Short mmCIF file of C-alpha atoms in Angstrom, two decimals:
data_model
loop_
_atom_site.label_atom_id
_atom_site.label_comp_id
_atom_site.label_asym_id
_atom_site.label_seq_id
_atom_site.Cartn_x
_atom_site.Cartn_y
_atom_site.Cartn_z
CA UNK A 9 10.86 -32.13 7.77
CA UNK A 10 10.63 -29.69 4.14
CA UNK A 11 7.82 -31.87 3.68
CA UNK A 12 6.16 -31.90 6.79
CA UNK A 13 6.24 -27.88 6.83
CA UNK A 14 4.42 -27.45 3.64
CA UNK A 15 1.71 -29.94 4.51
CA UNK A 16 1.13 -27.48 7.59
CA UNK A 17 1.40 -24.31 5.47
CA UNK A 18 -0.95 -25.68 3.10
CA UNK A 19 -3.64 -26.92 5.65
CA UNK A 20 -3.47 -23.52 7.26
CA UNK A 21 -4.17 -22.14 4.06
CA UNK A 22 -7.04 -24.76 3.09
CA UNK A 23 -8.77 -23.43 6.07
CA UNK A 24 -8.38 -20.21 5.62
CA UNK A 25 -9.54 -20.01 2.28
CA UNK A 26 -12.67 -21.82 3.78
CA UNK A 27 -13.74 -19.12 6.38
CA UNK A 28 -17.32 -18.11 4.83
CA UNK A 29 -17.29 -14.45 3.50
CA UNK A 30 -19.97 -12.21 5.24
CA UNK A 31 -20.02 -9.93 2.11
CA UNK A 32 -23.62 -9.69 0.23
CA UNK A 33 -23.18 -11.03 -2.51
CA UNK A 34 -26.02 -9.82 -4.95
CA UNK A 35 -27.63 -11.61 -7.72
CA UNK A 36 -28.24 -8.72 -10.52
CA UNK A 37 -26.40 -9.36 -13.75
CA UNK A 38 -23.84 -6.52 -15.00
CA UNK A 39 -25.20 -5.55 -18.49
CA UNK A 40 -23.20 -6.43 -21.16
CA UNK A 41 -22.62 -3.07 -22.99
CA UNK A 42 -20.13 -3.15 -26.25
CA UNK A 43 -20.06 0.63 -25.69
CA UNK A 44 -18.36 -0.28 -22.01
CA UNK A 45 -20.70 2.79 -21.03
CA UNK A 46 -20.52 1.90 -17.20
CA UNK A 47 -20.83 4.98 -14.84
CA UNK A 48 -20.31 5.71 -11.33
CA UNK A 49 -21.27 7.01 -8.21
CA UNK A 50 -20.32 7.71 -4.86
CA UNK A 51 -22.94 9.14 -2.49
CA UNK A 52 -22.43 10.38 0.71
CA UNK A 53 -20.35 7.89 0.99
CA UNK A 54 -18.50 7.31 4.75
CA UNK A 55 -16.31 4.09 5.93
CA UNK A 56 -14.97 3.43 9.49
CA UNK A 57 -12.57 0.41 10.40
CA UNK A 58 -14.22 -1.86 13.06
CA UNK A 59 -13.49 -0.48 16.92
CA UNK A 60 -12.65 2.69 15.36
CA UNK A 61 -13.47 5.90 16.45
CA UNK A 62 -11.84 7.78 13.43
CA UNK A 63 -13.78 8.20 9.98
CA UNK A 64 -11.26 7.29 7.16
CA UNK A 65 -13.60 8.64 5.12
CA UNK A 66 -16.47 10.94 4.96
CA UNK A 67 -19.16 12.44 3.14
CA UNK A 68 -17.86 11.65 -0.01
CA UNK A 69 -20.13 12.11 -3.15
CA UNK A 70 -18.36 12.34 -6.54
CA UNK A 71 -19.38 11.07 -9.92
CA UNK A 72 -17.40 9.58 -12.55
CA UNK A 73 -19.25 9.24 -16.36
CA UNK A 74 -17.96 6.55 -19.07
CA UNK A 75 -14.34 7.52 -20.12
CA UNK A 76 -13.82 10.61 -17.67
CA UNK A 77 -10.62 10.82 -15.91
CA UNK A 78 -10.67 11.31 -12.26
CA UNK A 79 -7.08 11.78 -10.35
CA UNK A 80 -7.21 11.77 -6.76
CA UNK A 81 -4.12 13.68 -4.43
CA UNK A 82 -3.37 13.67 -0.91
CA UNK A 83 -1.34 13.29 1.57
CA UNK A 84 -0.68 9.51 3.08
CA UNK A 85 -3.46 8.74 5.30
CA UNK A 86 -6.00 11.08 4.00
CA UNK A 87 -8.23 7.48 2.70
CA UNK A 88 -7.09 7.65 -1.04
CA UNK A 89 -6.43 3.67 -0.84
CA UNK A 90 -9.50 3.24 0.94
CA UNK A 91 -11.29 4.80 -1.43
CA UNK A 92 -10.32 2.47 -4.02
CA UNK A 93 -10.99 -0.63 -1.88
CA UNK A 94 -14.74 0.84 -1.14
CA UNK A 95 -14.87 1.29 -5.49
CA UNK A 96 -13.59 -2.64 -5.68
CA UNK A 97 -15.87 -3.69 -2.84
CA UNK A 98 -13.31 -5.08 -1.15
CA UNK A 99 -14.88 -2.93 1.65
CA UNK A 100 -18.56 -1.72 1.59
CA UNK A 101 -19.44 1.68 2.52
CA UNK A 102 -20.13 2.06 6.57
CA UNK A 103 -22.79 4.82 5.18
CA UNK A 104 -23.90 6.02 1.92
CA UNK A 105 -23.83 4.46 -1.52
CA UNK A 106 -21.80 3.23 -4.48
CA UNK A 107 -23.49 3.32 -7.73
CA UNK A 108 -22.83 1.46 -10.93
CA UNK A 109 -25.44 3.04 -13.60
CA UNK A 110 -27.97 4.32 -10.96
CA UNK A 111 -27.61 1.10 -8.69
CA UNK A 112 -25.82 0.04 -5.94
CA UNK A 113 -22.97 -2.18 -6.34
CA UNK A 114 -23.64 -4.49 -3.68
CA UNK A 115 -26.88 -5.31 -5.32
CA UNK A 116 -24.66 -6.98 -8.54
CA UNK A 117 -23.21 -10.34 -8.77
CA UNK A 118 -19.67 -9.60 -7.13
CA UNK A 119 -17.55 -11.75 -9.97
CA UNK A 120 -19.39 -9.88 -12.34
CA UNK A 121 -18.83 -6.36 -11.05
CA UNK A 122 -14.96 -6.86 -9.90
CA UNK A 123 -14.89 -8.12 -14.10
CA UNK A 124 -15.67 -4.03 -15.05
CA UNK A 125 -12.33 -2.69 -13.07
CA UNK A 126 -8.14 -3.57 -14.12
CA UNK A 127 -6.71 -2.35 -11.20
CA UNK A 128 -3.18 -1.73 -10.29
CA UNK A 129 -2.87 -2.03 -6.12
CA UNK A 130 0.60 0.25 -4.68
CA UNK A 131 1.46 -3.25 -3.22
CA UNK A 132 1.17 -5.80 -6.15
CA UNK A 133 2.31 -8.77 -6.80
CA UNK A 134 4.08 -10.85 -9.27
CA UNK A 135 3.75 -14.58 -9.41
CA UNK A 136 6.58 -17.37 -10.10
CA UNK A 137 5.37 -18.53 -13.21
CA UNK A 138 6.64 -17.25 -17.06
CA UNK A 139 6.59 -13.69 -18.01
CA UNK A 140 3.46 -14.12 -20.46
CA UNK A 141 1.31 -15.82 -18.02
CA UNK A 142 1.79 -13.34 -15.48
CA UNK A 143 0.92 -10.81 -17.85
CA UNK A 144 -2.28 -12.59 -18.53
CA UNK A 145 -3.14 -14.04 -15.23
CA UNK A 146 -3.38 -17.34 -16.71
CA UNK A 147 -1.29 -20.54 -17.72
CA UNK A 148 -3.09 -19.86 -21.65
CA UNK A 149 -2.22 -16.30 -23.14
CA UNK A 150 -2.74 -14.21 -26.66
CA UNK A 151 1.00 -13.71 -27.10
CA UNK A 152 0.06 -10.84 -29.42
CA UNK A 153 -2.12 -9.09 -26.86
CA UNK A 154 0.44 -10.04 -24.00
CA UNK A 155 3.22 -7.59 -26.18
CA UNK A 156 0.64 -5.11 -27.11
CA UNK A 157 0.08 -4.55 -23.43
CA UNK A 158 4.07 -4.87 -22.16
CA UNK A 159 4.60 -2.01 -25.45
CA UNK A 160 1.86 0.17 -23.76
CA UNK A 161 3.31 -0.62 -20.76
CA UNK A 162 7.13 0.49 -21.40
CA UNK A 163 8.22 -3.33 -20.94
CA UNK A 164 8.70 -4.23 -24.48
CA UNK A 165 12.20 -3.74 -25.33
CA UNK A 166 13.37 -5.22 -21.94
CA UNK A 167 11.19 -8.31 -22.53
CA UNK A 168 12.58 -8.60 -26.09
CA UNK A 169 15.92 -8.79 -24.57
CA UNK A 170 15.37 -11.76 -22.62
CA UNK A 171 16.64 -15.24 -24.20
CA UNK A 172 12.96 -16.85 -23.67
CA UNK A 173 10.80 -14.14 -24.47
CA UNK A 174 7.49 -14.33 -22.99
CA UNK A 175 8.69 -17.85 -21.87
CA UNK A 176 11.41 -16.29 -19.16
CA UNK A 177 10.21 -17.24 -15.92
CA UNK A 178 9.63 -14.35 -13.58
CA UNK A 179 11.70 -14.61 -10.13
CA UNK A 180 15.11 -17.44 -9.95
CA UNK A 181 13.37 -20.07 -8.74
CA UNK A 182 12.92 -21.28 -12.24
CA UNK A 183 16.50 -22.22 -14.58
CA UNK A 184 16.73 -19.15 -16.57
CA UNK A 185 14.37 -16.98 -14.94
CA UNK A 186 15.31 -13.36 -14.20
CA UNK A 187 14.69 -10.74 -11.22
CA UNK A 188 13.11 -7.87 -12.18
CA UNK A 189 13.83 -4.10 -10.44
CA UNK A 190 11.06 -2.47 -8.72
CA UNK A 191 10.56 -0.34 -11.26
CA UNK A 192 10.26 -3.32 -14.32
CA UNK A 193 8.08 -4.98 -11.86
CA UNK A 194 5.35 -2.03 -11.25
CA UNK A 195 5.45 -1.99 -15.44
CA UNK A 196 4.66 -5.47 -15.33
CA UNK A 197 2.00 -5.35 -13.03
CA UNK A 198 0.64 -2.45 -15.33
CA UNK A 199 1.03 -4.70 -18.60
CA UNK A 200 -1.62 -7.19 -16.30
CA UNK A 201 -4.30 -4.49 -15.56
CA UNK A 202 -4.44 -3.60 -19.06
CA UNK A 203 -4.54 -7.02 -20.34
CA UNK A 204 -7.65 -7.77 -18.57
CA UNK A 205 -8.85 -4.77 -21.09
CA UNK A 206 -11.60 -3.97 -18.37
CA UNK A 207 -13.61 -0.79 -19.26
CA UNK A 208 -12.61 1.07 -15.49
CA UNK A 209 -8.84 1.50 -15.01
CA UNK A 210 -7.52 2.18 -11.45
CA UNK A 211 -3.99 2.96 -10.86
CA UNK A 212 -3.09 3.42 -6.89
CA UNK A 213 0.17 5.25 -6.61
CA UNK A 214 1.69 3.30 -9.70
CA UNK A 215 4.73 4.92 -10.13
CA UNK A 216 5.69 4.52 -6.11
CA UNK A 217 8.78 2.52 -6.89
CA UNK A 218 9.65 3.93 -10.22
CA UNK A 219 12.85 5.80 -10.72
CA UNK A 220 12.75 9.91 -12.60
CA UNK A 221 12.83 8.36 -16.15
CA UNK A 222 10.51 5.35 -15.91
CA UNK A 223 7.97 7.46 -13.64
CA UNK A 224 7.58 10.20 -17.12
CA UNK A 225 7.80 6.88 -19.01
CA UNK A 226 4.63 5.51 -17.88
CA UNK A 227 2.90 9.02 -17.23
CA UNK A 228 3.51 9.49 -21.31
CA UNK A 229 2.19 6.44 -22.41
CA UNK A 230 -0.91 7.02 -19.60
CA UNK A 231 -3.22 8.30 -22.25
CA UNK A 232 -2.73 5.78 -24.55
CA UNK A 233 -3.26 3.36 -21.59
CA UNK A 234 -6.46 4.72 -20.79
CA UNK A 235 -8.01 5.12 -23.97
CA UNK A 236 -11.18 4.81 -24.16
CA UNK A 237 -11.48 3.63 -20.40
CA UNK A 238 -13.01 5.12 -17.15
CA UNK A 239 -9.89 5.91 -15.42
CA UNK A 240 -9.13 6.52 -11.52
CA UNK A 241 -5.35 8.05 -10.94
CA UNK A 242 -4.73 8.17 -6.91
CA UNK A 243 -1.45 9.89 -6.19
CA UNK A 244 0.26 11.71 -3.27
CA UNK A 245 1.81 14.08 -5.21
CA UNK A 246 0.22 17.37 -6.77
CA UNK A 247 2.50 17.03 -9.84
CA UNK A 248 2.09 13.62 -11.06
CA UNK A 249 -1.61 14.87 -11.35
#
């Protein structure tokens, strides 16, 4: 029966992960620049859901030069997440342009593009593995870099407290592991983006499910955070701005 259930789970899963993407995928390399001097564009840049008669976006042209700061405000519905998903190509413009250094970002090798941007998605997730590989993605992590990032982060002390360290296992399913509050998890999922140490940091609503205290927490340690870095802040509120 348990058995039988996961089989089916995990063949409807095979075959979904088999449906062939219809995204271009483009063959220029990303240059490698130590300076991380990547710049971008949008131009004129419009997107409409299929069998949709309403624009989520339109028009848009902004640019954003190596280690400017751009915060975006408005109120739910007004595209702000779509934006983001058009920046990470997880959508491509309906009309218009996104540029990387003068050329469009469909024409790039998508693995190497999506390897520029850390981004931290309103609806994240955290996996069932220990705390230090969720922090770097991976089963094999810098231990040093995975604390630098959890300090920068706010995490730190909490982390600390835990029996296991970096070795506590993230959700109960595992014999010691711990549950972690909305708030703890957001910082965690924070600690990731930053990990990845990608020159273009986007944060989408990332203090959503944070609590008074931790919400100044992480909006005092943002400029350390984004040192450095191309950032994108998208909020719905005038004051986190």
């Amino acid at each position: 029966g348990y058995l039988d259930v996961r089989r089916k789970f995990f063949k409807e899963y095979a075959e979904f992960l088999a449906i062939p993407s219809e995204k271009y995928n483009g063959t220029l390399p990303v240059e490698k620049r130590d300076d991380g001097d990547y710049g971008l564009e949008f131009r004129d840049v419009g997107f409409c859901y299929p069998n949709q008669d309403q624009w989520s976006l339109r028009h848009v042209s902004c640019v954003l030069p190596k280690g400017q700061r751009l915060a975006i405000v408005g109120p739910n519905g007004a595209g702000k997440t779509t934006f983001i998903k058009l920046l990470c190509r997880l959508y491509d413009p309906t009309e218009g342009e996104i540029l990387l250094n003068g050329i469009d970002i469909r024409k790039y090798d998508y693995g190497e593009y999506l390897s520029l941007l850390s981004v931290v998605f309103q609806d994240f997730k955290l996996f069932s593995m220990k705390l230090g590989e969720n922090v770097a993605a991976s089963a094999d992590y810098d231990a040093r870099r995975v604390w630098e990032c959890l300090e920068k982060a706010g995490l730190r002390r909490r982390v600390e407290g835990m029996a296991d360290g970096l070795e506590t296992g993230v959700y109960q399913q595992r014999e010691g592991g711990v549950e972690l509050s909305g708030g703890e998890g957001q910082k965690l999922a924070i600690a990731r983006a930053l990990y990845k140490d990608a020159p273009v940091i986007i944060l989408d609503e990332p203090t959503a499910a944070l609590d008074p205290v931790s919400e100044y927490d992480i909006y005092s340690r943002f400029g350390q955070m984004a040192e450095g870095k191309t950032s994108v802040y998208i909020s719905h509120r005038m004051s986190s701005c």
